[in-house]
Coordinates of C-alpha atoms in Angstrom, one line a residue:
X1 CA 1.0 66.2 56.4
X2 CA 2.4 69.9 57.3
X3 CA 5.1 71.4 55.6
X4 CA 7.0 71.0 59.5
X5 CA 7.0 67.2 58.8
X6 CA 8.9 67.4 55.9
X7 CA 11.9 69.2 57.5
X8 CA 13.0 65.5 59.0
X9 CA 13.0 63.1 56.4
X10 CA 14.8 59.2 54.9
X11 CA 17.7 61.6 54.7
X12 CA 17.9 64.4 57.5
X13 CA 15.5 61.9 60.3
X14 CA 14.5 63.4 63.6
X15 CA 16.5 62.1 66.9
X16 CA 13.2 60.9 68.7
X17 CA 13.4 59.6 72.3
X18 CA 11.6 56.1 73.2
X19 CA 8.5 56.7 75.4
X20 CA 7.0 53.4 75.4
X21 CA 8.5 49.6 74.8
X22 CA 6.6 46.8 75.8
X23 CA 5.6 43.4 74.5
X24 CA 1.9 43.0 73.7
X25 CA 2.0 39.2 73.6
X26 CA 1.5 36.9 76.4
X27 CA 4.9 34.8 77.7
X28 CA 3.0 31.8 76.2
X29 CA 3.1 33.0 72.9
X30 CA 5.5 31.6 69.9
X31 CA 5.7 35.4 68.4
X32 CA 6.9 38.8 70.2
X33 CA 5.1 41.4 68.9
X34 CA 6.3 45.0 70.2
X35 CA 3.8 48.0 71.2
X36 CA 6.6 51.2 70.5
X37 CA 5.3 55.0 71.2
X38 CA 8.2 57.3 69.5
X39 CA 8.5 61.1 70.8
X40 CA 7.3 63.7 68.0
X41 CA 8.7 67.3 67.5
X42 CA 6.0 70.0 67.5
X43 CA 4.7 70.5 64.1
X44 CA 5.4 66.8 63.3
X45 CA 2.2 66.1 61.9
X46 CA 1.0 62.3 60.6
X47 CA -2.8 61.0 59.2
X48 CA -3.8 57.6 59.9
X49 CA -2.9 55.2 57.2
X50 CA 0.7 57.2 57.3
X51 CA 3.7 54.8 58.5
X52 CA 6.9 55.9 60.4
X53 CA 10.7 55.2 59.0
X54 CA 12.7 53.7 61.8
X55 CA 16.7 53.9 61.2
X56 CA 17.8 51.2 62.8
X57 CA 21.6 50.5 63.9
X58 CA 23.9 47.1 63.8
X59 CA 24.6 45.0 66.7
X60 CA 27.4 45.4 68.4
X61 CA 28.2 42.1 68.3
X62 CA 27.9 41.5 64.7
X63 CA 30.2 44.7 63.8
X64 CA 32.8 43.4 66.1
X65 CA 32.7 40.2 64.7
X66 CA 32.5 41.7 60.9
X67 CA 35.7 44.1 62.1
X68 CA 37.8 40.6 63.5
X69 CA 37.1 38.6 60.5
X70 CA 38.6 41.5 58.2
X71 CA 41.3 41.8 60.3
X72 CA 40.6 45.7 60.5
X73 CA 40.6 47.7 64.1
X74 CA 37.4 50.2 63.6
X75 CA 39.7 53.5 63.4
X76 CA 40.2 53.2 59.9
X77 CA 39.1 56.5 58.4
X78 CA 36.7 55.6 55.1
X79 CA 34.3 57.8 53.1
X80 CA 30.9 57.6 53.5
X81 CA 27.7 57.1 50.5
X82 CA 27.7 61.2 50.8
X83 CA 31.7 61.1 50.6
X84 CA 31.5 62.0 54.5
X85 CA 34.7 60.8 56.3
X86 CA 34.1 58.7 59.2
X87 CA 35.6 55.6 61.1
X88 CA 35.4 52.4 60.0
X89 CA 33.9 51.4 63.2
X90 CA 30.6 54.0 63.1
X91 CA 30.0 52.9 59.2
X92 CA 30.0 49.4 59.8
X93 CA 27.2 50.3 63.2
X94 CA 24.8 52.6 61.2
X95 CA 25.6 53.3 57.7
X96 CA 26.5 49.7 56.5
X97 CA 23.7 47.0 55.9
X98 CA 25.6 43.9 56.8
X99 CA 22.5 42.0 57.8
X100 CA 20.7 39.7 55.1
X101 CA 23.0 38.6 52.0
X102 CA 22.0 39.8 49.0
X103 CA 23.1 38.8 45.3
X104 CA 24.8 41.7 44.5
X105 CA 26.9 42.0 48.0
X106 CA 28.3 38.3 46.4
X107 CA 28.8 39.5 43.0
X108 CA 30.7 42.6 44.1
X109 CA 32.5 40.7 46.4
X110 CA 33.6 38.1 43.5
X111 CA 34.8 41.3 41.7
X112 CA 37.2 43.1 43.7
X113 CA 38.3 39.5 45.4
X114 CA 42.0 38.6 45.1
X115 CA 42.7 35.4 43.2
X116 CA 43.7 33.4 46.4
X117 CA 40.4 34.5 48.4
X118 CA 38.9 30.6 48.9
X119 CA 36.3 29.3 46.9
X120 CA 36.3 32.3 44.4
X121 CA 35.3 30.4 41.5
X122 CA 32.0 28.8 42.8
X123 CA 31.0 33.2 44.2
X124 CA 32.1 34.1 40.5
X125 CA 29.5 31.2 39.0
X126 CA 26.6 32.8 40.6
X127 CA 26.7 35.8 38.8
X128 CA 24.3 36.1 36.0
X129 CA 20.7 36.1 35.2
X130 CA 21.2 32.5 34.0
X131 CA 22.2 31.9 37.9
X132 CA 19.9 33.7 39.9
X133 CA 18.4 30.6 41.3
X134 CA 21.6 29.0 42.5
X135 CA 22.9 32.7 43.9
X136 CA 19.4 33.5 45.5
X137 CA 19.9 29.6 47.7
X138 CA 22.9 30.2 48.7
X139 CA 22.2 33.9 50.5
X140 CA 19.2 32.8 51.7
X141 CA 19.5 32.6 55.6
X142 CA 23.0 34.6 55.4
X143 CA 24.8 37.6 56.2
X144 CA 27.4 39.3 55.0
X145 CA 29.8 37.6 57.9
X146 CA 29.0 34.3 56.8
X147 CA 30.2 35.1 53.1
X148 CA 34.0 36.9 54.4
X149 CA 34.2 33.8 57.2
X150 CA 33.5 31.2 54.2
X151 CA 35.4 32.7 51.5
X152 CA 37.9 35.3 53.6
X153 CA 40.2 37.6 52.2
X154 CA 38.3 39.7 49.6
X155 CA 38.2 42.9 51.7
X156 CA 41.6 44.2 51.4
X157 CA 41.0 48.2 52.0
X158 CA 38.0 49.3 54.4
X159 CA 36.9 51.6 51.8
X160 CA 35.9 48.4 49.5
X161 CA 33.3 47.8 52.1
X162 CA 31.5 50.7 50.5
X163 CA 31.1 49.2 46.7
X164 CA 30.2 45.4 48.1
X165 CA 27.6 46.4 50.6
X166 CA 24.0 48.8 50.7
X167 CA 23.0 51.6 52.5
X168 CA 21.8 50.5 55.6
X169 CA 18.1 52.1 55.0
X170 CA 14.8 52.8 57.5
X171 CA 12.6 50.3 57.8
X172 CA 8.6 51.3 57.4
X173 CA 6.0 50.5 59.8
X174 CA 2.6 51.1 59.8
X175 CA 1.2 53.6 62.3
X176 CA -0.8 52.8 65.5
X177 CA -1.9 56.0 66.7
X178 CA -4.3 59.0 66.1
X179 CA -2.7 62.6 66.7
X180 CA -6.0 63.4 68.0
X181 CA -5.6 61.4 70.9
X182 CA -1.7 61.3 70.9
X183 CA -0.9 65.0 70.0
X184 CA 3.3 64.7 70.8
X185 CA 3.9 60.9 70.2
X186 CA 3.7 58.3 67.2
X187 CA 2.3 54.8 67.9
X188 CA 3.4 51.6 66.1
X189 CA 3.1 47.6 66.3
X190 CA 6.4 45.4 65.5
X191 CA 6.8 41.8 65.7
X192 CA 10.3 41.0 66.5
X193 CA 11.8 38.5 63.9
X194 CA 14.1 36.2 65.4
X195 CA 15.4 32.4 63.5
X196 CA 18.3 30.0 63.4
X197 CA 19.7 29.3 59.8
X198 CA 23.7 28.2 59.0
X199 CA 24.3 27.5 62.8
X200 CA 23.8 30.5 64.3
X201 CA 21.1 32.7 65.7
X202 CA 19.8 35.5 64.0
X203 CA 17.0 38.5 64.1
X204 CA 15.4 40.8 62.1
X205 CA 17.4 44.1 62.2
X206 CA 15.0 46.7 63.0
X207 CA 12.7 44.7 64.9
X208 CA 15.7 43.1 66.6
X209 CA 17.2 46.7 67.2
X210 CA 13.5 47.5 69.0
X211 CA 13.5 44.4 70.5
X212 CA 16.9 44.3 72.5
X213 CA 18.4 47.8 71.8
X214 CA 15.6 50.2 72.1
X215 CA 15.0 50.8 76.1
X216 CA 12.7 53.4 77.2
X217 CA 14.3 56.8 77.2
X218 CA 16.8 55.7 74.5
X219 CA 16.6 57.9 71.4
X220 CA 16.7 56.4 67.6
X221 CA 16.3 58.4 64.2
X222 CA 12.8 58.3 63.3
X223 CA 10.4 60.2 60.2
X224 CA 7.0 60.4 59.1
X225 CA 6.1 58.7 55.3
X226 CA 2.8 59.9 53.6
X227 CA 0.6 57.1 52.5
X228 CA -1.8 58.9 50.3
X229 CA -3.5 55.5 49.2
X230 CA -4.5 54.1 52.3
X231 CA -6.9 56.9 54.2
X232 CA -10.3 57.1 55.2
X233 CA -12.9 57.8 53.7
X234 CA -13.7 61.7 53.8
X235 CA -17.4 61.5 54.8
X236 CA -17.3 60.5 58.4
X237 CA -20.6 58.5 57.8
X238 CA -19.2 56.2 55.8
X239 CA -18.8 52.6 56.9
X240 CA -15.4 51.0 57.0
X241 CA -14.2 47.2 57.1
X242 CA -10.7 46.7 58.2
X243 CA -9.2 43.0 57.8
X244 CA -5.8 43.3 59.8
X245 CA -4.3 39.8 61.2
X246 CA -1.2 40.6 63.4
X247 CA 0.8 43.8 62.9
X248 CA -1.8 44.4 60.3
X249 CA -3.9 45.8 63.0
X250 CA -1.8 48.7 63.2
X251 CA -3.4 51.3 60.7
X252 CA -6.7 50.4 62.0
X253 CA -6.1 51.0 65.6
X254 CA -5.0 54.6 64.3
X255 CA -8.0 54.9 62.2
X256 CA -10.6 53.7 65.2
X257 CA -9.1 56.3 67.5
X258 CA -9.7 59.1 65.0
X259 CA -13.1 58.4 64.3
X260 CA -13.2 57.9 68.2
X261 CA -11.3 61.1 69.1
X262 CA -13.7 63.2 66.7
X263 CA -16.7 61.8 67.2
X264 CA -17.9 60.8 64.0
X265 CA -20.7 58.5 63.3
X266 CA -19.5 56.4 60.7
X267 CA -20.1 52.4 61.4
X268 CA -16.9 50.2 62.3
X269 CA -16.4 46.1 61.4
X270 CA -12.7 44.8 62.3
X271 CA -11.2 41.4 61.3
X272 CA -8.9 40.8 63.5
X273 CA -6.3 37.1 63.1
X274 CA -3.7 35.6 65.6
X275 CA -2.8 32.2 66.4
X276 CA -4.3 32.3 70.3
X277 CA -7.0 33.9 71.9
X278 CA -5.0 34.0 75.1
X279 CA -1.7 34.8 74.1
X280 CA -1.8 37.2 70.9
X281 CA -4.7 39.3 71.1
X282 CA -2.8 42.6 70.4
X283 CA -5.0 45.3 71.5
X284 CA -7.7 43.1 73.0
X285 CA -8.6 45.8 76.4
X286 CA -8.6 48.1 74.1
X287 CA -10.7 46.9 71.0
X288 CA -13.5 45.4 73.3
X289 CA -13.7 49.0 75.4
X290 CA -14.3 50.6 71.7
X291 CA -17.0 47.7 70.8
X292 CA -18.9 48.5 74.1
X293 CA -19.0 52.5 73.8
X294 CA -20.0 51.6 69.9
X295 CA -16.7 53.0 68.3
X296 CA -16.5 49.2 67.1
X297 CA -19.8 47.9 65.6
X298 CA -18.5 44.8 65.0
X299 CA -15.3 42.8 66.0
X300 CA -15.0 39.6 64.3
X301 CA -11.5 37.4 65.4
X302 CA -10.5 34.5 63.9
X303 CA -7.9 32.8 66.2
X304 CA -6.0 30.0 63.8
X305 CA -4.6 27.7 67.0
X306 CA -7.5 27.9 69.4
X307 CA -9.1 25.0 67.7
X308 CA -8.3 21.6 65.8
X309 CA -9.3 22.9 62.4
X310 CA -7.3 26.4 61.6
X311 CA -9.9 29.7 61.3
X312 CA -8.4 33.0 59.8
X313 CA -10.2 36.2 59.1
X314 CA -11.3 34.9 55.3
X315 CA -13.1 32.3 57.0
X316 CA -14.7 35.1 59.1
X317 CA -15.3 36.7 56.4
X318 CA -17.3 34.1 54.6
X319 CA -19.3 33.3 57.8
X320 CA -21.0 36.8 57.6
X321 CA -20.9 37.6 53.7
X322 CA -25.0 38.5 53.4
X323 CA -23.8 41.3 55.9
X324 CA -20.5 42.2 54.7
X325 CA -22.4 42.9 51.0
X326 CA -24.9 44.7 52.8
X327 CA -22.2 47.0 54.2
X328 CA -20.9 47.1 50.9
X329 CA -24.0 48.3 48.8
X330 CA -24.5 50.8 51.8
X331 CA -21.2 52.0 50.3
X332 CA -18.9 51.1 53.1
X333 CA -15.0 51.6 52.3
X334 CA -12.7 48.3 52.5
X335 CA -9.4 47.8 53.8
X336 CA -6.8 45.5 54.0
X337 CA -3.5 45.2 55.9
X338 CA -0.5 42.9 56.4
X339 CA 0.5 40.2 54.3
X340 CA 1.0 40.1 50.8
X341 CA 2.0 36.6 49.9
X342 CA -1.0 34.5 51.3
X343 CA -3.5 36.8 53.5
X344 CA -4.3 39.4 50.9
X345 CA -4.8 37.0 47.9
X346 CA -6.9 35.0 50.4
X347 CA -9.2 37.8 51.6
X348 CA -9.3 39.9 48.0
X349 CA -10.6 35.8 46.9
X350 CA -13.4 35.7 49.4
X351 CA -14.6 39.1 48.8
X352 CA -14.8 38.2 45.4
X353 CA -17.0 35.5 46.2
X354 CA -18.9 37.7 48.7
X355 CA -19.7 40.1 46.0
X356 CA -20.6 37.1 43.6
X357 CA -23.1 35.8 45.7
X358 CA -24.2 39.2 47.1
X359 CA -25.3 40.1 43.4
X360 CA -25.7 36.5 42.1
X361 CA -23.1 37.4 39.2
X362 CA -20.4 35.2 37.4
X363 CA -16.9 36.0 38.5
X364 CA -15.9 38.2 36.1
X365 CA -18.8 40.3 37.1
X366 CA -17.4 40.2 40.8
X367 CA -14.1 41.4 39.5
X368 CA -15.4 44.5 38.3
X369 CA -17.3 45.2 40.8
X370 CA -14.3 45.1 42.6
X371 CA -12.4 46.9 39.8
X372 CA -15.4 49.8 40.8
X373 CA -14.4 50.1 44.1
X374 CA -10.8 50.3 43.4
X375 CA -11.7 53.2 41.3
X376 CA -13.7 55.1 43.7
X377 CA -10.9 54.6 46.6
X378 CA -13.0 52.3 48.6
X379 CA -10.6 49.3 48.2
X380 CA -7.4 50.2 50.1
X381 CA -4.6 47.8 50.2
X382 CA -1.4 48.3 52.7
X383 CA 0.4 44.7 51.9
X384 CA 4.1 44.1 52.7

């Protein structure tokens, strides 16, 4: 990155202007996934594997309702985290995370509490180490509204808002585009999170923000994060396998239109997951057109809901292990995006056993084999 990026950063973001907001899925599809092109500065410079914070604001609707339940108007003054006075109103829409419950929002809220604030005792018997079970069930699937409309009253002075609640912080996303192709613009791929929990509807709040509050030729504070351990490799021959289901495809889109935009001669194998064929195949126009002018090798999709028995991009990967260790003693680099909890373990597993049988070794063998190519850079993992 340039010494230019780093004038707009978490704390001092730049006001970008939305170019592009559409929705990549297909009507028929159970997800929304977002294509978003952001507006850079000149002198903003990104590399692919880089992600861009988004800074995203409160609904409306949730800071009125958070402003009626406290009884308060919105033109309180109060003092921001920098000890910056501002309205109650503005704090509560963009400084104030008042989204997703968390433990300590309760336990601070127990604190300062008066003794006649409803069902005080059960909020004070969470606190604890000894209770983080008990306190983690009951936020789960709640906001800070649902804990001052069950238990009202503990928010006596707007100012107290500022000790029970967090910083409402940037969220991260991975980036989808190639300054070499996209000189004044950042690219990036967001599925909007939407669910029902505690009778009433509820979204993600920067994807929800995107989703709903973010039209074309709106502007939103945006900055550029470094991601020194996810890049490519520095010889442009070198081979690459990217395994990104979903919004995990991100990264690699901005890494294929690099290699594209420059040239360079280095082969390209994609793993690309979704649940249909039809409906969630982000990128498909554009993926295929780089398989047929060879900026794609290979494209290998695994589409979970297209058939009776569910296929994701491990069981891709399995299908074509002889080639994938090929590609691998050939010294191609390896990379892996999107989910941490289940996809990452499952793929990291299979190459495991791809390397196992590619060298005919015992396990433990395979693991430092892998160990190796953590060393030399050539695993890359971007899990969230």
């Amino acid at each position: 990155m340039s010494t230019e990026t780093q004038k707009y950063t978490r704390n001092n973001p730049y006001e970008s202007k939305m170019l592009v907001n559409y929705v990549l899925t297909d009507r028929d599809s159970e997800k929304e996934t977002r294509h978003i092109e952001l507006a850079l500065e000149e002198g903003m410079a990104y590399t692919p594997g880089d992600a861009v914070g988004i800074q995203p604001t409160n609904r409306d609707s949730e800071v009125e309702a958070v402003l009626k339940a406290l009884n308060f108007k919105g033109d309180e003054k109060v003092l921001d985290f920098f000890k910056k006075e501002d309205t109650l109103d503005n704090a509560l829409r963009t400084k104030l995370h008042i989204g997703k419950l968390t433990r300590g929002s309760v336990n601070s809220y127990a604190k300062i509490a008066p003794e006649s604030v409803p069902g005080l005792d059960f909020l004070k018997s969470l606190a604890g180490q000894d209770n983080k079970s008990r306190a983690e069930e009951y936020v789960w699937g709640r906001e800070f509204l649902d804990l001052i409309t069950e238990h009202p009253g503990g928010i006596t002075d707007p100012q107290q808002l500022f000790t029970v609640l967090q910083r409402l912080t940037p969220r991260m996303y991975s980036i989808a585009s190639s300054q070499a192709k996209h000189p004044d613009a950042v690219h990036t791929t967001v599925r909007v999170v939407r669910y029902h929990t505690h009778s009433r509807d509820r979204q993600g709040l920067c994807s929800g923000h995107l989703g709903e509050r973010a039209d074309e030729g709106s502007t939103m504070p945006i900055f550029l994060h470094a991601n020194a351990n996810f890049r490519l490799p520095e010889d442009t021959e070198t081979p690459v396998i990217m395994v990104g289901p979903g919004t995990g495809v991100a990264p690699f889109r901005s890494f294929l239109q690099h290699r594209q935009a420059h040239g360079q001669k280095g082969n390209n194998w994609l793993f690309f997951g979704e649940q249909r064929s039809a409906s969630d195949f982000l990128y498909k126009q554009e993926f295929e057109g780089m398989l047929k002018d060879g900026t794609l090798t290979r494209l290998d999709t695994a589409f979970s809901r297209d058939q009776t028995k569910k296929i994701y991009v491990q069981d891709r990967m399995r299908e074509s292990r002889q080639e994938l260790w090929a590609w691998l003693e050939r010294g191609a680099y390896f990379y892996v995006c999107g989910d941490a909890s289940r996809m990452a373990k499952d793929v990291e597993q299979t190459l495991l056993d791809t390397i196992a049988d590619g060298k005919d070794c015992s396990p433990e063998h395979a693991q430092e084999y892998l160990n190796d190519l953590k060393k030399q850079k050539r695993y890359q993992l971007d899990v969230y």
